[in-house]
Coordinates of C-alpha atoms in Angstrom, one line a residue:
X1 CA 67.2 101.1 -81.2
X2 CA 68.4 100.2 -77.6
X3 CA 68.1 102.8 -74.8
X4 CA 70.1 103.2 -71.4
X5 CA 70.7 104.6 -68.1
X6 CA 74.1 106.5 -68.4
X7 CA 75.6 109.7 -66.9
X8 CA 78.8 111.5 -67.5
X9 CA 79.7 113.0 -64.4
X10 CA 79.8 112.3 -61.3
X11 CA 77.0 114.0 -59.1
X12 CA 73.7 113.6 -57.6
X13 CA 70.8 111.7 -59.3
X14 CA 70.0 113.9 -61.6
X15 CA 73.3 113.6 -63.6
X16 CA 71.3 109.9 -64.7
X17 CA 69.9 110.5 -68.0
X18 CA 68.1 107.6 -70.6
X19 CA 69.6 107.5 -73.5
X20 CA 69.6 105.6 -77.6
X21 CA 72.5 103.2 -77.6
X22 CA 73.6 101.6 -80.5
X23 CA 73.7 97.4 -80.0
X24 CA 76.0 95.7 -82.1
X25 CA 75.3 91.4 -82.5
X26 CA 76.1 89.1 -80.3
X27 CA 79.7 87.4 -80.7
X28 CA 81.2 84.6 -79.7
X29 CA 79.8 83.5 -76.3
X30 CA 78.0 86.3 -76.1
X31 CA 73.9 86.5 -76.0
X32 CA 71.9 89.3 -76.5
X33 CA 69.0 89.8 -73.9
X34 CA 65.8 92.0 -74.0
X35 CA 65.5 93.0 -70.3
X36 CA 62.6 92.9 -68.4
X37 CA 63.6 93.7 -64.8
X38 CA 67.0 95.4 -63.5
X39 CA 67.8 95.4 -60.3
X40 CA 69.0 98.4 -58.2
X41 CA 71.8 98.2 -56.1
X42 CA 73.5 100.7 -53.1
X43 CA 77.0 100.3 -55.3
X44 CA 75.2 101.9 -58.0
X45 CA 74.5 105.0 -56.5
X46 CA 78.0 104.8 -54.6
X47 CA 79.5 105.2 -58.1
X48 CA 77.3 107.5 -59.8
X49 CA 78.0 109.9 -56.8
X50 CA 81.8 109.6 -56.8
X51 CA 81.7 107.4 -52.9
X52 CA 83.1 104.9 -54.5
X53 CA 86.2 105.9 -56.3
X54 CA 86.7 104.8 -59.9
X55 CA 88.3 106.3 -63.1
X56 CA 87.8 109.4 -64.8
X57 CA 85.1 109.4 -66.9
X58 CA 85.7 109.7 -70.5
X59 CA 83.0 108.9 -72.2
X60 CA 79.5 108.0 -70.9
X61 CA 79.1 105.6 -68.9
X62 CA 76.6 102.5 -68.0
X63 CA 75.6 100.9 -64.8
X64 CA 74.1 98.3 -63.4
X65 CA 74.8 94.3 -62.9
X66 CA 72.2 92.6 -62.3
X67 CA 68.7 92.1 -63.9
X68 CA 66.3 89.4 -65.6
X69 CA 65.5 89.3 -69.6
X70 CA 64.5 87.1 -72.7
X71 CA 67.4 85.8 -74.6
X72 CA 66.7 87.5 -78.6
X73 CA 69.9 85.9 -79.9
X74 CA 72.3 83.7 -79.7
X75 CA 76.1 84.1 -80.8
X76 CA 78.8 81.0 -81.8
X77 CA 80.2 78.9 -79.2
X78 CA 77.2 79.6 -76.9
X79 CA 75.3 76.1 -75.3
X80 CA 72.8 76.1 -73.0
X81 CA 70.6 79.3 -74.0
X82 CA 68.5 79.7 -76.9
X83 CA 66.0 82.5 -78.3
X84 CA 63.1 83.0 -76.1
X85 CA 64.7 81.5 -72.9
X86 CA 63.7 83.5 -69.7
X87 CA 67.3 84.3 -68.0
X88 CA 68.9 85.9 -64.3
X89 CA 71.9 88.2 -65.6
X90 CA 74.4 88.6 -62.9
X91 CA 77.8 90.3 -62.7
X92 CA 77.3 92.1 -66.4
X93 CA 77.9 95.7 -67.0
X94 CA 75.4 98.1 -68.3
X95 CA 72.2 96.3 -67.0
X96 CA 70.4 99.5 -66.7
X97 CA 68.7 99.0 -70.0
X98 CA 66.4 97.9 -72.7
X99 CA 68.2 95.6 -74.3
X100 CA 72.4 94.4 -73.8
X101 CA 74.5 91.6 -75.0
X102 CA 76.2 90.0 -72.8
X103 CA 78.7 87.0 -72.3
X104 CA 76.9 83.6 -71.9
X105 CA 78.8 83.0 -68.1
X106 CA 77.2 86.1 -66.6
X107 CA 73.6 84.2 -67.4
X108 CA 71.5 81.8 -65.8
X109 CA 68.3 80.0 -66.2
X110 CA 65.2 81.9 -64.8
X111 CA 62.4 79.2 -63.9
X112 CA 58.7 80.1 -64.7
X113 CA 57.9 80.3 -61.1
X114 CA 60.1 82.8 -60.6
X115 CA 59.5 86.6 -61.5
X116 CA 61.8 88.7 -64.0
X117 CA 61.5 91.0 -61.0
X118 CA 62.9 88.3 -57.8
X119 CA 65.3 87.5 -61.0
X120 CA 66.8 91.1 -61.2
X121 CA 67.4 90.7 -57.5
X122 CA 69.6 88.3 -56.9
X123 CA 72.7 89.1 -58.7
X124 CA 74.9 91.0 -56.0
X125 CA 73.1 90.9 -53.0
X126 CA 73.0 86.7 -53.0
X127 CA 76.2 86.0 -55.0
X128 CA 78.0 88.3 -52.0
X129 CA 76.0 86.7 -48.9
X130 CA 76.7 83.1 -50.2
X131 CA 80.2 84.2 -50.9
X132 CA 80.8 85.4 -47.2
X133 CA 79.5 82.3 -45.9
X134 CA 81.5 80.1 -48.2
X135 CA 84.6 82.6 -47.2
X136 CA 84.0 82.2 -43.4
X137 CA 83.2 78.6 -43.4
X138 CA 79.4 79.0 -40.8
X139 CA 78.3 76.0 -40.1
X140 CA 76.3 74.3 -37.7
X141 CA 78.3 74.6 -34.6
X142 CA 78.7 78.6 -34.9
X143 CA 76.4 81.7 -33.7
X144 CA 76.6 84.5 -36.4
X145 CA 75.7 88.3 -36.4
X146 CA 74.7 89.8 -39.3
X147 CA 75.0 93.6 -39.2
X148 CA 72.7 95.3 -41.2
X149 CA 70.5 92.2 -41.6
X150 CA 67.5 93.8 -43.2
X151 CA 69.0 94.7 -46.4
X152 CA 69.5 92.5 -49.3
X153 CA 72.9 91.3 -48.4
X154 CA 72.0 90.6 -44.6
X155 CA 68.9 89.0 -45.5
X156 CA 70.5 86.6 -47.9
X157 CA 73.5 85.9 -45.3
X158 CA 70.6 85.3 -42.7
X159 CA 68.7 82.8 -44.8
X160 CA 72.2 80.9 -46.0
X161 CA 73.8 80.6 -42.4
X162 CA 70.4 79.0 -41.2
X163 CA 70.2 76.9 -44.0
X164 CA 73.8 75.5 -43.4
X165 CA 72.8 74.8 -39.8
X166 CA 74.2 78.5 -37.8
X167 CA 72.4 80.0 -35.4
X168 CA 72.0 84.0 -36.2
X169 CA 71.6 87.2 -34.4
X170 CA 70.7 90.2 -36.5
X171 CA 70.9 94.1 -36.1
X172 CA 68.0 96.4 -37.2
X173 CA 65.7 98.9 -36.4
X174 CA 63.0 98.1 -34.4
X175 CA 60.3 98.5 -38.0
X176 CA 62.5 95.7 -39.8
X177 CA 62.6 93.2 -36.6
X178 CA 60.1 91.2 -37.7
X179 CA 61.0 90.8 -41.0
X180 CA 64.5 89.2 -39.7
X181 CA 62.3 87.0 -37.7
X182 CA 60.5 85.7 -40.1
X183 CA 64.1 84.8 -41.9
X184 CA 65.1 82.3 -38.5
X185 CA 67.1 85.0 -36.7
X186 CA 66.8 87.1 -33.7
X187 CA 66.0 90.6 -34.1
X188 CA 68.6 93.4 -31.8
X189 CA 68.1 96.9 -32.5
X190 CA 71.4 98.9 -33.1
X191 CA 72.6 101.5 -31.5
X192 CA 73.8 102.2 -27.8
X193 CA 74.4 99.1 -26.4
X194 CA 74.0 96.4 -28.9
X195 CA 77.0 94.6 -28.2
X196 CA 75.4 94.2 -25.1
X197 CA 72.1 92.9 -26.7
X198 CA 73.7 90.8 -29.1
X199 CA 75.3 88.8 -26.2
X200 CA 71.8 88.4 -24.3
X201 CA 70.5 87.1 -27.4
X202 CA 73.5 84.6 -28.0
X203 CA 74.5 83.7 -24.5
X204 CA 76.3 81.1 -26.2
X205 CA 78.7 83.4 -27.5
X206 CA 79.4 84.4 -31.2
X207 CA 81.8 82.9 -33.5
X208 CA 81.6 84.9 -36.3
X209 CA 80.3 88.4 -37.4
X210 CA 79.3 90.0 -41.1
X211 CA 79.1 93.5 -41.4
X212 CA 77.1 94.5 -44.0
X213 CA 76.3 97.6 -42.3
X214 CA 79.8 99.9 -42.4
X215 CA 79.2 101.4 -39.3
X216 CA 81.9 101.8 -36.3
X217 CA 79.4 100.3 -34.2
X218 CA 78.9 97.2 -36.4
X219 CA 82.9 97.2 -36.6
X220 CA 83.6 97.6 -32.8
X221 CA 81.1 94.7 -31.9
X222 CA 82.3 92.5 -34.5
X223 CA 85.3 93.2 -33.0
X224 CA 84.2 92.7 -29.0
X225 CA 82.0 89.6 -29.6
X226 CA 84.3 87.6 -32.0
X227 CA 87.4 86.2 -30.4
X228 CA 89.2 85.1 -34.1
X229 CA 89.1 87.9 -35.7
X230 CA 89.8 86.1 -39.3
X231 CA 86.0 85.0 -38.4
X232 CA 85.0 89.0 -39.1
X233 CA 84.1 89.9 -42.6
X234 CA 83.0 93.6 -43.7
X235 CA 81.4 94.3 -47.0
X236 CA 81.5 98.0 -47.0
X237 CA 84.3 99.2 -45.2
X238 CA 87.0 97.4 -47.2
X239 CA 89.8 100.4 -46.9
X240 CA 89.9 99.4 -42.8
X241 CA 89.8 95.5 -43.2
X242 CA 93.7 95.3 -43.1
X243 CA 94.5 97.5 -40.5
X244 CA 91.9 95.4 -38.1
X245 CA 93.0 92.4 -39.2
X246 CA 89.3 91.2 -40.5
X247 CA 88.4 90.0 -43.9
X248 CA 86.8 92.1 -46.8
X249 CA 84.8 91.3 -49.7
X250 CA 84.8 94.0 -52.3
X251 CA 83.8 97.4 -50.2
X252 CA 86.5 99.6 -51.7
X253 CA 88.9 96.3 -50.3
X254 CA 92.3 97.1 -52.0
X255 CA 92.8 93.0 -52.3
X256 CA 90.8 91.6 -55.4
X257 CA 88.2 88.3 -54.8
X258 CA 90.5 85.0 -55.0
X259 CA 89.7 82.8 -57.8
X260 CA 87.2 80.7 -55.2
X261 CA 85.4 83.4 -53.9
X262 CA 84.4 84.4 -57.6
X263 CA 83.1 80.7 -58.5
X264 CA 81.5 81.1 -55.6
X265 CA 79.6 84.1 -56.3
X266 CA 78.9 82.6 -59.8
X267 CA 77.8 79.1 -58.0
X268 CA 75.2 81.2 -55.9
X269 CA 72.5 82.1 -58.4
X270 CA 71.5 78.8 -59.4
X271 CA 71.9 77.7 -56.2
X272 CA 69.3 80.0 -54.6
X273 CA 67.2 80.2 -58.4
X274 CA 66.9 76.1 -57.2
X275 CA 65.9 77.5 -53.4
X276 CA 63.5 79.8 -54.7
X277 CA 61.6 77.0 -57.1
X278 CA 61.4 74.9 -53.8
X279 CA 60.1 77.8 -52.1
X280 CA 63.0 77.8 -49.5
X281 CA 64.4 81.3 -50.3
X282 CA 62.5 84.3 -49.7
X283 CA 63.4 87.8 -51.6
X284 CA 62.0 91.2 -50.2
X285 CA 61.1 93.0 -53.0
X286 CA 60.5 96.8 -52.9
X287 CA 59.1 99.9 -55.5
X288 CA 59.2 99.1 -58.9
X289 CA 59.9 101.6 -61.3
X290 CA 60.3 102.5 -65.2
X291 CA 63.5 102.7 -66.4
X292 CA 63.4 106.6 -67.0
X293 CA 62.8 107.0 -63.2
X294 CA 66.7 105.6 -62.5
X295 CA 67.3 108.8 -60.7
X296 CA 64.3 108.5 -58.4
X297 CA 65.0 104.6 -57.6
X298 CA 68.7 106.2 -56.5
X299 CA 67.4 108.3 -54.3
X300 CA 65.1 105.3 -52.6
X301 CA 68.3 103.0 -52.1
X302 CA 70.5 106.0 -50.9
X303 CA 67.2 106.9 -48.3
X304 CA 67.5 103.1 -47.7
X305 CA 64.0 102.6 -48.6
X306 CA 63.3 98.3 -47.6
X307 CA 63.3 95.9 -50.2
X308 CA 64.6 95.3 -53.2
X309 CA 64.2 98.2 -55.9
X310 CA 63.7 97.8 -59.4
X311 CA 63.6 99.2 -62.8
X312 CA 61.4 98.0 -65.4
X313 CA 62.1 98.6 -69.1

C-alpha cells in the first residue's frame, strides 16, 4: 500500500500525520509515479495552518505539488513516458507521498544529471519566477528588484531576468547577500531605508519590481522606485494588488492565471530542466527529510530556514 502526508484540520504542524492510502491504476492520460523526492513549499504550510483560506475540510486532505519520481505505469492515451523513466512532477496534487498517479501534463523528463532532489524543486518556485518575467515582459533594457530574492521564487526570478538580459537589484539580509551575488545581482539589505539603497545601487533607475517578499516595505518601494505601476507584480499579497493598481500572480489574488500565464508556468520546467543540464541554472537546496518528518520540514519553511526543503519517501 501507498502512504501520505494528510491532515484533517486546520492547525499547527502537528495536525500533519502519514498515513496508508489506497492507489487505484492509472487511467487515461494518467501515470502512476513512485516518488523519490517532494518538494516543500511556504503555500503548503499557508494551507495546512488556515493563512491561506480554502474550503472546509471534509475529508482528509493531501498536499503538495511538486516532487521527482520513477514512472511504475503507464495508462491509455499516454506518449512520451514509459515505466522506469526518471520524471519532475509539477502542479499535481497530493505530492506528499510514496507513490501517486497523476495526469501525464503535470510531468516532465528528469535528465540523469539532474537529482530527484533539484527535480522536486522546481515545480512552483521556477514555473512562478519564469511566469512573472514572461508577465512583465524584463528584458534587456530594464533594472529589476526582486524582493525577497533569497528564497526559491526570488532566486529563480534573479537567474531568469539576467538570463533575458535585465539588470537586478535584490533585497536580503545581510547572511543571504552573497548568495544573491553569486546569482548576477546586487545584494541591499531590507529594512529602514532600502528604497534608498536600492536607488544607489541602480542609479539608473528601476523599471520594474517583484515582490516575492509580502512585506509593506517591499510594497511601498515597488511602489516609489517604479514609475508604471502595471510594471509591479506581488506574489504574496494578492488581496491588495487591485486596490494599488499592481499585478498579482496567485497570493490569495481574487483574479485566476490567464490561459498564457498557465502555459507559461508549464513551459518553465523543461525550460530550466534544459538550463540545469547545461549547467546554467543553479538551485539552492536545503534539509532533507523523510517523509514522516512533514511536520518538522513545516516548521523549517515557516522559520524560513534557506534553501530548498525536501521530503524523501
Amino acid at each position: 500500500m501507498a502512504h501520505a502526508v494528510t491532515y484533517s484540520q486546520f492547525g499547527g504542524p502537528e495536525v500533519l500525520s502519514l498515513d496508508e492510502i489506497a492507489l487505484d491504476p492509472p487511467g487515461a492520460g494518467q501515470v502512476a509515479v513512485q516518488v523519490t523526492a517532494v518538494g516543500v513549499n511556504p503555500i503548503d504550510h499557508k494551507l495546512r495552518a488556515g493563512i491561506r483560506p480554502s474550503a472546509t475540510i471534509a475529508k482528509p486532505r493531501r498536499l503538495g505539488n511538486d516532487g521527482a519520481g520513477v514512472v511504475t505505469a503507464v495508462g491509455d492515451g499516454v506518449e512520451g513516458f514509459r515505466v522506469g523513466d526518471a520524471v519532475v512532477v509539477f502542479g499535481a496534487s497530493g505530492v506528499y507521498a510514496t507513490d501517486i498517479v497523476v495526469a501525464a501534463a503535470h510531468l516532465a523528463p528528469l535528465p540523469a544529471t539532474v537529482s530527484p532532489a533539484i527535480g522536486a524543486a522546481l515545480g512552483i518556485p521556477v514555473a512562478t519566477a519564469y511566469q512573472s518575467l514572461r508577465s512583465l515582459d524584463v528584458g534587456p533594457a530594464d533594472t529589476l528588484v526582486v524582493h525577497g530574492g533569497s528564497g526559491s521564487v526570488g532566486q529563480a526570478a534573479i537567474q531568469f531576468a539576467r538570463l533575458r538580459g535585465a539588470a537586478v537589484v535584490a533585497t536580503a539580509s545581510a547572511a543571504r547577500a552573497e548568495r544573491i551575488r553569486s546569482l548576477g545581482a546586487t545584494p541591499v539589505e531590507y529594512g529602514d531605508g532600502v528604497t534608498d539603497r536600492i536607488r544607489a545601487a541602480a542609479p539608473q533607475g528601476v523599471t520594474v519590481a517583484l515582490d516575492c517578499a509580502g512585506t509593506d516595505e517591499a510594497l511601498q518601494s515597488s511602489l516609489d522606485l517604479v514609475a508604471d505601476r502595471s510594471r509591479i507584480a506581488t506574489i504574496v499579497r494578492g488581496a491588495d494588488a487591485a486596490g494599488l493598481g499592481i499585478q498579482a500572480y496567485s497570493g490569495g489574488s481574487p483574479e485566476p492565471l490567464t490561459e498564457q500565464q498557465v502555459a507559461w508556468r508549464a513551459e518553465a520546467i523543461p525550460v530550466v530542466v534544459a538550463l540545469l543540464s547545461a549547467g546554467a541554472f543553479s538551485v539552492e537546496l536545503g534539509p532533507e527529510l523523510p517523509l514522516a518528518d512533514a511536520a518538522e520540514a513545516h516548521r523549517l519553511v515557516a522559520a524560513g530556514t534557506p534553501g530548498k526543503i525536501t521530503l524523501l519517501p
